[in-house]
Amino acid sequence: MADNDSVRIGKGVGIGTPQKTEGYFLKGSAHLEWGMKDRLSRIFDPKSGRTVMLAFDHGYIMGPTSGLERMDLTIVPLIEYADCVMCTRGTLRQVIPPTCNKPISLRYSAGSTILTYLNDECLMDIREAVRLNASLLAVMVAVGDQKHEGDTIRNLTRTVDLGTRFGIPTLGVNAVGKELKRDARYLSLAARVAAENGAHVVKTYYCEEDFEMVTNACPVPIVIAGGKKLPEKDALEMAYRAIDQGASGVDMGRNIFQSDCPVGMMLAVREIVHNGAKPEQAYAVYEEHKNRK
Ligand code: 5RP
């Protein structure tokens, strides 16, 4: 039992040595508070400064997307290879084992589907995100959308407000309409708008030309979506180029779970993102795993 008699004056350890104050490894995040940094450090590996996120939230706008019909069979086995998983609250409760111990990028905005006009969205109750122990709140931001641009930016703003109350960072997901050109000019505008409105991480697409203009002008980390399924070699090439040009990771879905060897793709992408592998080295990892099956 502690009492006054056992209180001793310390020996003065460290006198003359300034207390260590560590910097923070993530772009644009140095001034965030402890809870935010803790959550971001679970998503982005502090050693490499990067992340491999596995996205399988497609069903909320697309229904049972190919590869996601039975997520218990196709997605759950991939979770161990991801740094973070991105999904809806439905999937989280229905399919994802709470024992997986991975940070969750929770799809926080919800709304219209591919059958009507996308991006007409609302937000979930922040208490639900806290209850689900979300590490990141993912919100659509449809810059340039004629109908819903303003609504989605309001959603982003509200999410940042709510997340800040609880120390949960926000992922601004750039939703790019079919009528918009995914070039560096548009993507840098959209990413910057998300960051300026408080997104702590931005998810966008890679573009062949001048992608480094996009990452350079975005003051927070960028992760790229994979987009439609590509041949494995091309998807790895894209991931390599994106990282080489300043992306802090990937948040990929279809190029992983629609592959003929999803685990091989996860391992290959990890080699690029965390270990600086060239595309051909990563492809060899994919092939090796595929042939082992
Ligand atoms: C759509 C999303 C997806 O999570 C995103 O597009 C990533 O998946 P893919 O790599 O298949 O494009 O934000 O709601």
PDB file of C-alpha atoms and ligand atoms in Angstrom:
ATOM      1  CA  MET A   1       0.000   0.000   0.000  1.00  0.00           C
ATOM      2  CA  ALA A   2       1.515   3.349  -1.011  1.00  0.00           C
ATOM      3  CA  ASP A   3       1.959   5.914   1.758  1.00  0.00           C
ATOM      4  CA  ASN A   4       3.921   9.054   2.349  1.00  0.00           C
ATOM      5  CA  ASP A   5       6.815   7.205   4.008  1.00  0.00           C
ATOM      6  CA  SER A   6       7.650   5.339   0.813  1.00  0.00           C
ATOM      7  CA  VAL A   7       7.902   8.511  -1.269  1.00  0.00           C
ATOM      8  CA  ARG A   8      11.594   9.072  -2.077  1.00  0.00           C
ATOM      9  CA  ILE A   9      13.138  11.865  -4.014  1.00  0.00           C
ATOM     10  CA  GLY A  10      14.292  10.473  -7.390  1.00  0.00           C
ATOM     11  CA  LYS A  11      17.993  10.098  -8.165  1.00  0.00           C
ATOM     12  CA  GLY A  12      17.885  12.709 -10.847  1.00  0.00           C
ATOM     13  CA  VAL A  13      18.196  10.285 -13.756  1.00  0.00           C
ATOM     14  CA  GLY A  14      18.373  12.201 -17.018  1.00  0.00           C
ATOM     15  CA  ILE A  15      19.251  15.601 -15.591  1.00  0.00           C
ATOM     16  CA  GLY A  16      20.973  17.515 -18.354  1.00  0.00           C
ATOM     17  CA  THR A  17      19.492  15.311 -21.084  1.00  0.00           C
ATOM     18  CA  PRO A  18      16.560  16.968 -22.851  1.00  0.00           C
ATOM     19  CA  GLN A  19      13.432  14.799 -22.853  1.00  0.00           C
ATOM     20  CA  LYS A  20      13.053  12.967 -26.154  1.00  0.00           C
ATOM     21  CA  THR A  21      10.356  14.376 -28.390  1.00  0.00           C
ATOM     22  CA  GLU A  22       9.835  12.144 -31.360  1.00  0.00           C
ATOM     23  CA  GLY A  23       8.751  13.491 -34.683  1.00  0.00           C
ATOM     24  CA  TYR A  24       5.961  11.753 -36.572  1.00  0.00           C
ATOM     25  CA  PHE A  25       6.587   9.808 -39.741  1.00  0.00           C
ATOM     26  CA  LEU A  26       3.477  10.614 -41.754  1.00  0.00           C
ATOM     27  CA  LYS A  27       3.178  13.565 -44.064  1.00  0.00           C
ATOM     28  CA  GLY A  28       0.898  16.297 -42.741  1.00  0.00           C
ATOM     29  CA  SER A  29       0.169  14.451 -39.494  1.00  0.00           C
ATOM     30  CA  ALA A  30       2.779  15.839 -37.086  1.00  0.00           C
ATOM     31  CA  HIS A  31       0.350  18.178 -35.343  1.00  0.00           C
ATOM     32  CA  LEU A  32      -2.423  15.665 -34.778  1.00  0.00           C
ATOM     33  CA  GLU A  33      -3.214  14.479 -31.299  1.00  0.00           C
ATOM     34  CA  TRP A  34      -2.236  11.150 -29.749  1.00  0.00           C
ATOM     35  CA  GLY A  35      -5.307   9.084 -30.584  1.00  0.00           C
ATOM     36  CA  MET A  36      -5.219  10.063 -34.249  1.00  0.00           C
ATOM     37  CA  LYS A  37      -1.519   9.269 -34.473  1.00  0.00           C
ATOM     38  CA  ASP A  38      -2.001   5.960 -32.722  1.00  0.00           C
ATOM     39  CA  ARG A  39      -4.689   4.955 -35.215  1.00  0.00           C
ATOM     40  CA  LEU A  40      -2.671   6.123 -38.213  1.00  0.00           C
ATOM     41  CA  SER A  41       0.355   4.183 -36.928  1.00  0.00           C
ATOM     42  CA  ARG A  42      -1.715   1.024 -36.954  1.00  0.00           C
ATOM     43  CA  ILE A  43      -2.652   1.603 -40.592  1.00  0.00           C
ATOM     44  CA  PHE A  44       0.699   2.865 -41.905  1.00  0.00           C
ATOM     45  CA  ASP A  45       3.712   0.817 -40.878  1.00  0.00           C
ATOM     46  CA  PRO A  46       5.978   3.245 -39.008  1.00  0.00           C
ATOM     47  CA  LYS A  47       9.044   1.449 -40.456  1.00  0.00           C
ATOM     48  CA  SER A  48       8.208   1.836 -44.136  1.00  0.00           C
ATOM     49  CA  GLY A  49       5.762   4.704 -43.669  1.00  0.00           C
ATOM     50  CA  ARG A  50       3.380   2.842 -45.997  1.00  0.00           C
ATOM     51  CA  THR A  51       0.309   0.664 -46.043  1.00  0.00           C
ATOM     52  CA  VAL A  52      -1.355  -2.141 -47.948  1.00  0.00           C
ATOM     53  CA  MET A  53      -5.087  -1.745 -47.437  1.00  0.00           C
ATOM     54  CA  LEU A  54      -7.518  -4.341 -48.717  1.00  0.00           C
ATOM     55  CA  ALA A  55     -10.777  -2.788 -49.950  1.00  0.00           C
ATOM     56  CA  PHE A  56     -13.953  -4.840 -50.216  1.00  0.00           C
ATOM     57  CA  ASP A  57     -16.664  -2.273 -49.617  1.00  0.00           C
ATOM     58  CA  HIS A  58     -17.817  -2.411 -53.257  1.00  0.00           C
ATOM     59  CA  GLY A  59     -21.110  -4.124 -52.390  1.00  0.00           C
ATOM     60  CA  TYR A  60     -22.576  -0.997 -50.866  1.00  0.00           C
ATOM     61  CA  ILE A  61     -22.942   0.518 -54.312  1.00  0.00           C
ATOM     62  CA  MET A  62     -22.469  -2.493 -56.615  1.00  0.00           C
ATOM     63  CA  GLY A  63     -24.129  -5.406 -54.836  1.00  0.00           C
ATOM     64  CA  PRO A  64     -22.449  -8.835 -54.997  1.00  0.00           C
ATOM     65  CA  THR A  65     -19.403  -7.859 -57.049  1.00  0.00           C
ATOM     66  CA  SER A  66     -17.483 -10.719 -58.645  1.00  0.00           C
ATOM     67  CA  GLY A  67     -15.161 -12.140 -56.003  1.00  0.00           C
ATOM     68  CA  LEU A  68     -17.228 -10.782 -53.130  1.00  0.00           C
ATOM     69  CA  GLU A  69     -20.223 -13.127 -53.318  1.00  0.00           C
ATOM     70  CA  ARG A  70     -18.905 -15.183 -50.381  1.00  0.00           C
ATOM     71  CA  MET A  71     -16.557 -12.974 -48.437  1.00  0.00           C
ATOM     72  CA  ASP A  72     -16.201 -15.583 -45.715  1.00  0.00           C
ATOM     73  CA  LEU A  73     -14.452 -17.761 -48.312  1.00  0.00           C
ATOM     74  CA  THR A  74     -12.625 -15.189 -50.442  1.00  0.00           C
ATOM     75  CA  ILE A  75     -11.832 -12.232 -48.205  1.00  0.00           C
ATOM     76  CA  VAL A  76     -11.339 -13.592 -44.699  1.00  0.00           C
ATOM     77  CA  PRO A  77      -8.282 -15.674 -45.767  1.00  0.00           C
ATOM     78  CA  LEU A  78      -6.660 -12.498 -47.171  1.00  0.00           C
ATOM     79  CA  ILE A  79      -7.008 -10.375 -44.073  1.00  0.00           C
ATOM     80  CA  GLU A  80      -3.810 -11.603 -42.445  1.00  0.00           C
ATOM     81  CA  TYR A  81      -1.809 -10.171 -45.375  1.00  0.00           C
ATOM     82  CA  ALA A  82      -3.343  -6.683 -45.130  1.00  0.00           C
ATOM     83  CA  ASP A  83      -2.247  -3.787 -42.947  1.00  0.00           C
ATOM     84  CA  CYS A  84      -5.815  -2.491 -42.825  1.00  0.00           C
ATOM     85  CA  VAL A  85      -9.188  -3.628 -44.139  1.00  0.00           C
ATOM     86  CA  MET A  86     -11.767  -1.352 -45.699  1.00  0.00           C
ATOM     87  CA  CYS A  87     -15.398  -2.413 -45.556  1.00  0.00           C
ATOM     88  CA  THR A  88     -18.949  -1.504 -44.578  1.00  0.00           C
ATOM     89  CA  ARG A  89     -20.390  -1.977 -41.129  1.00  0.00           C
ATOM     90  CA  GLY A  90     -22.640  -4.702 -42.555  1.00  0.00           C
ATOM     91  CA  THR A  91     -19.694  -6.783 -43.720  1.00  0.00           C
ATOM     92  CA  LEU A  92     -17.791  -6.115 -40.547  1.00  0.00           C
ATOM     93  CA  ARG A  93     -20.533  -7.533 -38.363  1.00  0.00           C
ATOM     94  CA  GLN A  94     -21.620 -10.296 -40.727  1.00  0.00           C
ATOM     95  CA  VAL A  95     -18.320 -11.710 -41.916  1.00  0.00           C
ATOM     96  CA  ILE A  96     -15.124 -10.278 -40.425  1.00  0.00           C
ATOM     97  CA  PRO A  97     -13.833 -12.096 -37.346  1.00  0.00           C
ATOM     98  CA  PRO A  98     -13.390  -9.587 -34.504  1.00  0.00           C
ATOM     99  CA  THR A  99     -10.293 -11.596 -33.594  1.00  0.00           C
ATOM    100  CA  CYS A 100      -8.517 -10.540 -36.811  1.00  0.00           C
ATOM    101  CA  ASN A 101      -6.922  -7.668 -34.941  1.00  0.00           C
ATOM    102  CA  LYS A 102      -6.573  -5.383 -37.952  1.00  0.00           C
ATOM    103  CA  PRO A 103      -7.359  -1.684 -38.118  1.00  0.00           C
ATOM    104  CA  ILE A 104     -10.640  -1.001 -39.868  1.00  0.00           C
ATOM    105  CA  SER A 105     -11.224   1.645 -42.489  1.00  0.00           C
ATOM    106  CA  LEU A 106     -14.954   1.867 -42.063  1.00  0.00           C
ATOM    107  CA  ARG A 107     -17.129   2.933 -44.974  1.00  0.00           C
ATOM    108  CA  TYR A 108     -18.700   5.866 -43.195  1.00  0.00           C
ATOM    109  CA  SER A 109     -20.791   7.416 -45.973  1.00  0.00           C
ATOM    110  CA  ALA A 110     -23.605   5.464 -47.592  1.00  0.00           C
ATOM    111  CA  GLY A 111     -26.108   6.181 -50.295  1.00  0.00           C
ATOM    112  CA  SER A 112     -27.198   5.641 -53.863  1.00  0.00           C
ATOM    113  CA  THR A 113     -26.127   2.710 -56.031  1.00  0.00           C
ATOM    114  CA  ILE A 114     -24.929   2.143 -59.589  1.00  0.00           C
ATOM    115  CA  LEU A 115     -28.608   1.687 -60.567  1.00  0.00           C
ATOM    116  CA  THR A 116     -29.349   5.393 -60.149  1.00  0.00           C
ATOM    117  CA  TYR A 117     -26.949   8.301 -59.754  1.00  0.00           C
ATOM    118  CA  LEU A 118     -23.978   7.762 -57.441  1.00  0.00           C
ATOM    119  CA  ASN A 119     -22.812   9.946 -54.556  1.00  0.00           C
ATOM    120  CA  ASP A 120     -26.154  10.931 -53.063  1.00  0.00           C
ATOM    121  CA  GLU A 121     -24.921   9.980 -49.595  1.00  0.00           C
ATOM    122  CA  CYS A 122     -25.531  10.367 -45.894  1.00  0.00           C
ATOM    123  CA  LEU A 123     -23.349   9.642 -42.868  1.00  0.00           C
ATOM    124  CA  MET A 124     -23.551   7.072 -40.121  1.00  0.00           C
ATOM    125  CA  ASP A 125     -23.793   7.810 -36.409  1.00  0.00           C
ATOM    126  CA  ILE A 126     -20.278   8.469 -35.070  1.00  0.00           C
ATOM    127  CA  ARG A 127     -21.113   6.355 -32.002  1.00  0.00           C
ATOM    128  CA  GLU A 128     -21.448   3.393 -34.353  1.00  0.00           C
ATOM    129  CA  ALA A 129     -17.910   3.980 -35.653  1.00  0.00           C
ATOM    130  CA  VAL A 130     -16.616   4.170 -32.077  1.00  0.00           C
ATOM    131  CA  ARG A 131     -18.542   1.023 -31.152  1.00  0.00           C
ATOM    132  CA  LEU A 132     -16.965  -0.795 -34.097  1.00  0.00           C
ATOM    133  CA  ASN A 133     -13.520   0.480 -33.092  1.00  0.00           C
ATOM    134  CA  ALA A 134     -12.932   2.096 -36.497  1.00  0.00           C
ATOM    135  CA  SER A 135      -9.420   3.371 -37.154  1.00  0.00           C
ATOM    136  CA  LEU A 136     -10.376   5.391 -40.224  1.00  0.00           C
ATOM    137  CA  LEU A 137     -13.651   6.865 -41.526  1.00  0.00           C
ATOM    138  CA  ALA A 138     -13.966   6.512 -45.303  1.00  0.00           C
ATOM    139  CA  VAL A 139     -16.135   9.099 -47.036  1.00  0.00           C
ATOM    140  CA  MET A 140     -16.872   9.632 -50.730  1.00  0.00           C
ATOM    141  CA  VAL A 141     -15.804  13.022 -52.063  1.00  0.00           C
ATOM    142  CA  ALA A 142     -17.156  13.572 -55.560  1.00  0.00           C
ATOM    143  CA  VAL A 143     -15.301  16.633 -56.778  1.00  0.00           C
ATOM    144  CA  GLY A 144     -16.753  17.788 -60.096  1.00  0.00           C
ATOM    145  CA  ASP A 145     -20.009  15.858 -59.697  1.00  0.00           C
ATOM    146  CA  GLN A 146     -22.702  18.148 -61.089  1.00  0.00           C
ATOM    147  CA  LYS A 147     -25.364  16.972 -58.663  1.00  0.00           C
ATOM    148  CA  HIS A 148     -23.618  16.013 -55.442  1.00  0.00           C
ATOM    149  CA  GLU A 149     -20.240  17.687 -55.210  1.00  0.00           C
ATOM    150  CA  GLY A 150     -21.353  20.041 -52.434  1.00  0.00           C
ATOM    151  CA  ASP A 151     -23.197  17.306 -50.509  1.00  0.00           C
ATOM    152  CA  THR A 152     -20.151  15.050 -50.474  1.00  0.00           C
ATOM    153  CA  ILE A 153     -17.848  17.859 -49.357  1.00  0.00           C
ATOM    154  CA  ARG A 154     -20.323  18.650 -46.577  1.00  0.00           C
ATOM    155  CA  ASN A 155     -20.198  14.956 -45.646  1.00  0.00           C
ATOM    156  CA  LEU A 156     -16.409  15.091 -45.545  1.00  0.00           C
ATOM    157  CA  THR A 157     -16.455  18.212 -43.383  1.00  0.00           C
ATOM    158  CA  ARG A 158     -18.943  16.680 -40.979  1.00  0.00           C
ATOM    159  CA  THR A 159     -16.951  13.450 -40.778  1.00  0.00           C
ATOM    160  CA  VAL A 160     -13.747  15.302 -39.941  1.00  0.00           C
ATOM    161  CA  ASP A 161     -15.644  17.216 -37.234  1.00  0.00           C
ATOM    162  CA  LEU A 162     -17.102  14.053 -35.728  1.00  0.00           C
ATOM    163  CA  GLY A 163     -13.949  11.967 -36.080  1.00  0.00           C
ATOM    164  CA  THR A 164     -11.871  14.681 -34.438  1.00  0.00           C
ATOM    165  CA  ARG A 165     -14.058  14.464 -31.328  1.00  0.00           C
ATOM    166  CA  PHE A 166     -13.037  10.840 -30.916  1.00  0.00           C
ATOM    167  CA  GLY A 167      -9.544  10.848 -32.398  1.00  0.00           C
ATOM    168  CA  ILE A 168     -10.539   8.923 -35.535  1.00  0.00           C
ATOM    169  CA  PRO A 169      -8.921  10.098 -38.769  1.00  0.00           C
ATOM    170  CA  THR A 170     -10.835  10.515 -42.029  1.00  0.00           C
ATOM    171  CA  LEU A 171     -10.097   9.000 -45.422  1.00  0.00           C
ATOM    172  CA  GLY A 172     -11.352  11.195 -48.270  1.00  0.00           C
ATOM    173  CA  VAL A 173     -12.198   8.847 -51.132  1.00  0.00           C
ATOM    174  CA  ASN A 174     -12.120  10.642 -54.464  1.00  0.00           C
ATOM    175  CA  ALA A 175     -15.082   9.312 -56.412  1.00  0.00           C
ATOM    176  CA  VAL A 176     -14.478  10.059 -60.079  1.00  0.00           C
ATOM    177  CA  GLY A 177     -17.535  10.170 -62.328  1.00  0.00           C
ATOM    178  CA  LYS A 178     -17.389   8.554 -65.778  1.00  0.00           C
ATOM    179  CA  GLU A 179     -17.639  11.955 -67.445  1.00  0.00           C
ATOM    180  CA  LEU A 180     -14.487  13.214 -65.712  1.00  0.00           C
ATOM    181  CA  LYS A 181     -10.978  12.640 -67.017  1.00  0.00           C
ATOM    182  CA  ARG A 182      -8.676  10.930 -64.513  1.00  0.00           C
ATOM    183  CA  ASP A 183      -5.644  13.030 -65.372  1.00  0.00           C
ATOM    184  CA  ALA A 184      -3.144  14.698 -63.063  1.00  0.00           C
ATOM    185  CA  ARG A 185      -4.885  18.033 -63.352  1.00  0.00           C
ATOM    186  CA  TYR A 186      -8.217  16.689 -62.118  1.00  0.00           C
ATOM    187  CA  LEU A 187      -6.772  14.231 -59.583  1.00  0.00           C
ATOM    188  CA  SER A 188      -4.538  16.830 -57.969  1.00  0.00           C
ATOM    189  CA  LEU A 189      -7.478  19.197 -57.634  1.00  0.00           C
ATOM    190  CA  ALA A 190      -9.703  16.521 -56.120  1.00  0.00           C
ATOM    191  CA  ALA A 191      -7.030  15.243 -53.701  1.00  0.00           C
ATOM    192  CA  ARG A 192      -6.130  18.726 -52.598  1.00  0.00           C
ATOM    193  CA  VAL A 193      -9.775  19.657 -51.998  1.00  0.00           C
ATOM    194  CA  ALA A 194     -10.157  16.601 -49.758  1.00  0.00           C
ATOM    195  CA  ALA A 195      -6.995  17.439 -47.787  1.00  0.00           C
ATOM    196  CA  GLU A 196      -7.874  21.122 -47.432  1.00  0.00           C
ATOM    197  CA  ASN A 197     -11.237  20.126 -46.013  1.00  0.00           C
ATOM    198  CA  GLY A 198      -9.517  18.057 -43.359  1.00  0.00           C
ATOM    199  CA  ALA A 199      -9.055  14.537 -44.764  1.00  0.00           C
ATOM    200  CA  HIS A 200      -6.084  12.927 -43.019  1.00  0.00           C
ATOM    201  CA  VAL A 201      -5.505  10.472 -45.856  1.00  0.00           C
ATOM    202  CA  VAL A 202      -6.717  10.649 -49.457  1.00  0.00           C
ATOM    203  CA  LYS A 203      -7.641   7.735 -51.647  1.00  0.00           C
ATOM    204  CA  THR A 204      -7.461   8.402 -55.357  1.00  0.00           C
ATOM    205  CA  TYR A 205      -6.501   6.830 -58.671  1.00  0.00           C
ATOM    206  CA  TYR A 206      -3.145   6.512 -60.345  1.00  0.00           C
ATOM    207  CA  CYS A 207      -2.681   8.297 -63.671  1.00  0.00           C
ATOM    208  CA  GLU A 208      -0.044   7.448 -66.240  1.00  0.00           C
ATOM    209  CA  GLU A 209       1.217  10.975 -66.696  1.00  0.00           C
ATOM    210  CA  ASP A 210       2.473  13.293 -63.977  1.00  0.00           C
ATOM    211  CA  PHE A 211       1.146  11.345 -61.006  1.00  0.00           C
ATOM    212  CA  GLU A 212       3.880  12.877 -58.902  1.00  0.00           C
ATOM    213  CA  MET A 213       2.183  16.241 -59.398  1.00  0.00           C
ATOM    214  CA  VAL A 214      -0.793  14.718 -57.561  1.00  0.00           C
ATOM    215  CA  THR A 215       1.210  13.371 -54.602  1.00  0.00           C
ATOM    216  CA  ASN A 216       3.451  16.428 -54.448  1.00  0.00           C
ATOM    217  CA  ALA A 217       0.560  18.863 -54.121  1.00  0.00           C
ATOM    218  CA  CYS A 218      -1.344  16.782 -51.592  1.00  0.00           C
ATOM    219  CA  PRO A 219      -0.228  17.580 -48.025  1.00  0.00           C
ATOM    220  CA  VAL A 220      -1.400  14.247 -46.588  1.00  0.00           C
ATOM    221  CA  PRO A 221      -0.630  10.626 -47.560  1.00  0.00           C
ATOM    222  CA  ILE A 222      -2.220   9.296 -50.735  1.00  0.00           C
ATOM    223  CA  VAL A 223      -3.265   5.673 -51.193  1.00  0.00           C
ATOM    224  CA  ILE A 224      -4.330   4.472 -54.613  1.00  0.00           C
ATOM    225  CA  ALA A 225      -7.364   2.422 -55.548  1.00  0.00           C
ATOM    226  CA  GLY A 226      -6.660  -0.367 -57.993  1.00  0.00           C
ATOM    227  CA  GLY A 227      -9.695   0.216 -60.211  1.00  0.00           C
ATOM    228  CA  LYS A 228     -10.961  -2.394 -62.660  1.00  0.00           C
ATOM    229  CA  LYS A 229      -9.178  -5.735 -62.823  1.00  0.00           C
ATOM    230  CA  LEU A 230      -5.976  -5.647 -64.872  1.00  0.00           C
ATOM    231  CA  PRO A 231      -3.586  -8.437 -65.779  1.00  0.00           C
ATOM    232  CA  GLU A 232      -1.506  -9.098 -62.640  1.00  0.00           C
ATOM    233  CA  LYS A 233       1.703  -7.785 -64.206  1.00  0.00           C
ATOM    234  CA  ASP A 234       0.042  -4.475 -65.090  1.00  0.00           C
ATOM    235  CA  ALA A 235      -1.530  -4.075 -61.658  1.00  0.00           C
ATOM    236  CA  LEU A 236       1.878  -4.584 -60.024  1.00  0.00           C
ATOM    237  CA  GLU A 237       3.477  -2.150 -62.441  1.00  0.00           C
ATOM    238  CA  MET A 238       0.825   0.416 -61.516  1.00  0.00           C
ATOM    239  CA  ALA A 239       1.377  -0.117 -57.790  1.00  0.00           C
ATOM    240  CA  TYR A 240       5.130   0.237 -58.275  1.00  0.00           C
ATOM    241  CA  ARG A 241       4.836   3.459 -60.240  1.00  0.00           C
ATOM    242  CA  ALA A 242       2.383   4.965 -57.777  1.00  0.00           C
ATOM    243  CA  ILE A 243       4.712   4.249 -54.834  1.00  0.00           C
ATOM    244  CA  ASP A 244       7.742   5.375 -56.784  1.00  0.00           C
ATOM    245  CA  GLN A 245       5.949   8.648 -57.503  1.00  0.00           C
ATOM    246  CA  GLY A 246       5.048   9.405 -53.926  1.00  0.00           C
ATOM    247  CA  ALA A 247       1.974   7.381 -52.947  1.00  0.00           C
ATOM    248  CA  SER A 248       2.055   6.115 -49.364  1.00  0.00           C
ATOM    249  CA  GLY A 249       0.303   2.872 -50.140  1.00  0.00           C
ATOM    250  CA  VAL A 250      -2.522   1.125 -51.920  1.00  0.00           C
ATOM    251  CA  ASP A 251      -6.132   0.514 -51.001  1.00  0.00           C
ATOM    252  CA  MET A 252      -6.843  -2.190 -53.563  1.00  0.00           C
ATOM    253  CA  GLY A 253      -9.813  -4.411 -54.130  1.00  0.00           C
ATOM    254  CA  ARG A 254     -10.597  -5.989 -57.486  1.00  0.00           C
ATOM    255  CA  ASN A 255      -6.979  -6.422 -58.551  1.00  0.00           C
ATOM    256  CA  ILE A 256      -6.549  -8.566 -55.484  1.00  0.00           C
ATOM    257  CA  PHE A 257      -9.758 -10.491 -54.933  1.00  0.00           C
ATOM    258  CA  GLN A 258     -10.494 -11.021 -58.651  1.00  0.00           C
ATOM    259  CA  SER A 259      -6.986 -12.364 -59.283  1.00  0.00           C
ATOM    260  CA  ASP A 260      -6.469 -16.082 -59.911  1.00  0.00           C
ATOM    261  CA  CYS A 261      -4.160 -16.012 -56.890  1.00  0.00           C
ATOM    262  CA  PRO A 262      -5.277 -13.350 -54.394  1.00  0.00           C
ATOM    263  CA  VAL A 263      -2.766 -14.334 -51.700  1.00  0.00           C
ATOM    264  CA  GLY A 264       0.044 -14.179 -54.271  1.00  0.00           C
ATOM    265  CA  MET A 265      -1.102 -10.677 -55.236  1.00  0.00           C
ATOM    266  CA  MET A 266      -1.228  -9.551 -51.613  1.00  0.00           C
ATOM    267  CA  LEU A 267       2.325 -10.816 -51.071  1.00  0.00           C
ATOM    268  CA  ALA A 268       3.533  -9.240 -54.305  1.00  0.00           C
ATOM    269  CA  VAL A 269       1.966  -5.859 -53.541  1.00  0.00           C
ATOM    270  CA  ARG A 270       3.479  -5.962 -50.052  1.00  0.00           C
ATOM    271  CA  GLU A 271       6.926  -6.479 -51.584  1.00  0.00           C
ATOM    272  CA  ILE A 272       6.488  -3.315 -53.626  1.00  0.00           C
ATOM    273  CA  VAL A 273       4.950  -1.183 -50.920  1.00  0.00           C
ATOM    274  CA  HIS A 274       7.075  -2.165 -47.941  1.00  0.00           C
ATOM    275  CA  ASN A 275      10.267  -3.591 -49.413  1.00  0.00           C
ATOM    276  CA  GLY A 276      10.821  -1.482 -52.521  1.00  0.00           C
ATOM    277  CA  ALA A 277      10.597  -4.439 -54.938  1.00  0.00           C
ATOM    278  CA  LYS A 278      10.553  -3.736 -58.661  1.00  0.00           C
ATOM    279  CA  PRO A 279       7.465  -4.917 -60.583  1.00  0.00           C
ATOM    280  CA  GLU A 280       9.264  -7.949 -62.053  1.00  0.00           C
ATOM    281  CA  GLN A 281      10.460  -9.043 -58.599  1.00  0.00           C
ATOM    282  CA  ALA A 282       6.941  -8.660 -57.237  1.00  0.00           C
ATOM    283  CA  TYR A 283       5.513 -10.585 -60.183  1.00  0.00           C
ATOM    284  CA  ALA A 284       7.908 -13.421 -59.420  1.00  0.00           C
ATOM    285  CA  VAL A 285       6.527 -13.499 -55.865  1.00  0.00           C
ATOM    286  CA  TYR A 286       2.982 -13.735 -57.246  1.00  0.00           C
ATOM    287  CA  GLU A 287       3.943 -16.499 -59.695  1.00  0.00           C
ATOM    288  CA  GLU A 288       5.841 -18.420 -57.094  1.00  0.00           C
ATOM    289  CA  HIS A 289       2.842 -18.434 -54.797  1.00  0.00           C
ATOM    290  CA  LYS A 290       0.461 -19.283 -57.610  1.00  0.00           C
ATOM    291  CA  ASN A 291       2.550 -22.273 -58.679  1.00  0.00           C
ATOM    292  CA  ARG A 292       2.758 -23.500 -55.117  1.00  0.00           C
ATOM    293  CA  LYS A 293      -1.038 -23.775 -54.820  1.00  0.00           C
TER     294      LYS A 293
HETATM  295  C1  5RP B   1     -15.533   1.991 -53.966  1.00  0.00           C
HETATM  296  C2  5RP B   1     -14.239   2.085 -53.265  1.00  0.00           C
HETATM  297  C3  5RP B   1     -13.394   0.894 -53.359  1.00  0.00           C
HETATM  298  O1  5RP B   1     -13.004   0.523 -52.076  1.00  0.00           O
HETATM  299  C4  5RP B   1     -12.215   1.216 -54.207  1.00  0.00           C
HETATM  300  O2  5RP B   1     -12.582   1.568 -55.475  1.00  0.00           O
HETATM  301  C5  5RP B   1     -11.083   0.184 -54.145  1.00  0.00           C
HETATM  302  O3  5RP B   1     -11.327  -0.861 -54.868  1.00  0.00           O
HETATM  303  P1  5RP B   1     -10.718  -1.156 -56.308  1.00  0.00           P
HETATM  304  O4  5RP B   1      -9.237  -1.382 -56.108  1.00  0.00           O
HETATM  305  O5  5RP B   1     -11.457  -2.375 -56.718  1.00  0.00           O
HETATM  306  O6  5RP B   1     -10.954   0.044 -57.187  1.00  0.00           O
HETATM  307  O7  5RP B   1     -13.875   3.043 -52.640  1.00  0.00           O
HETATM  308  O8  5RP B   1     -16.524   2.279 -53.112  1.00  0.00           O
END
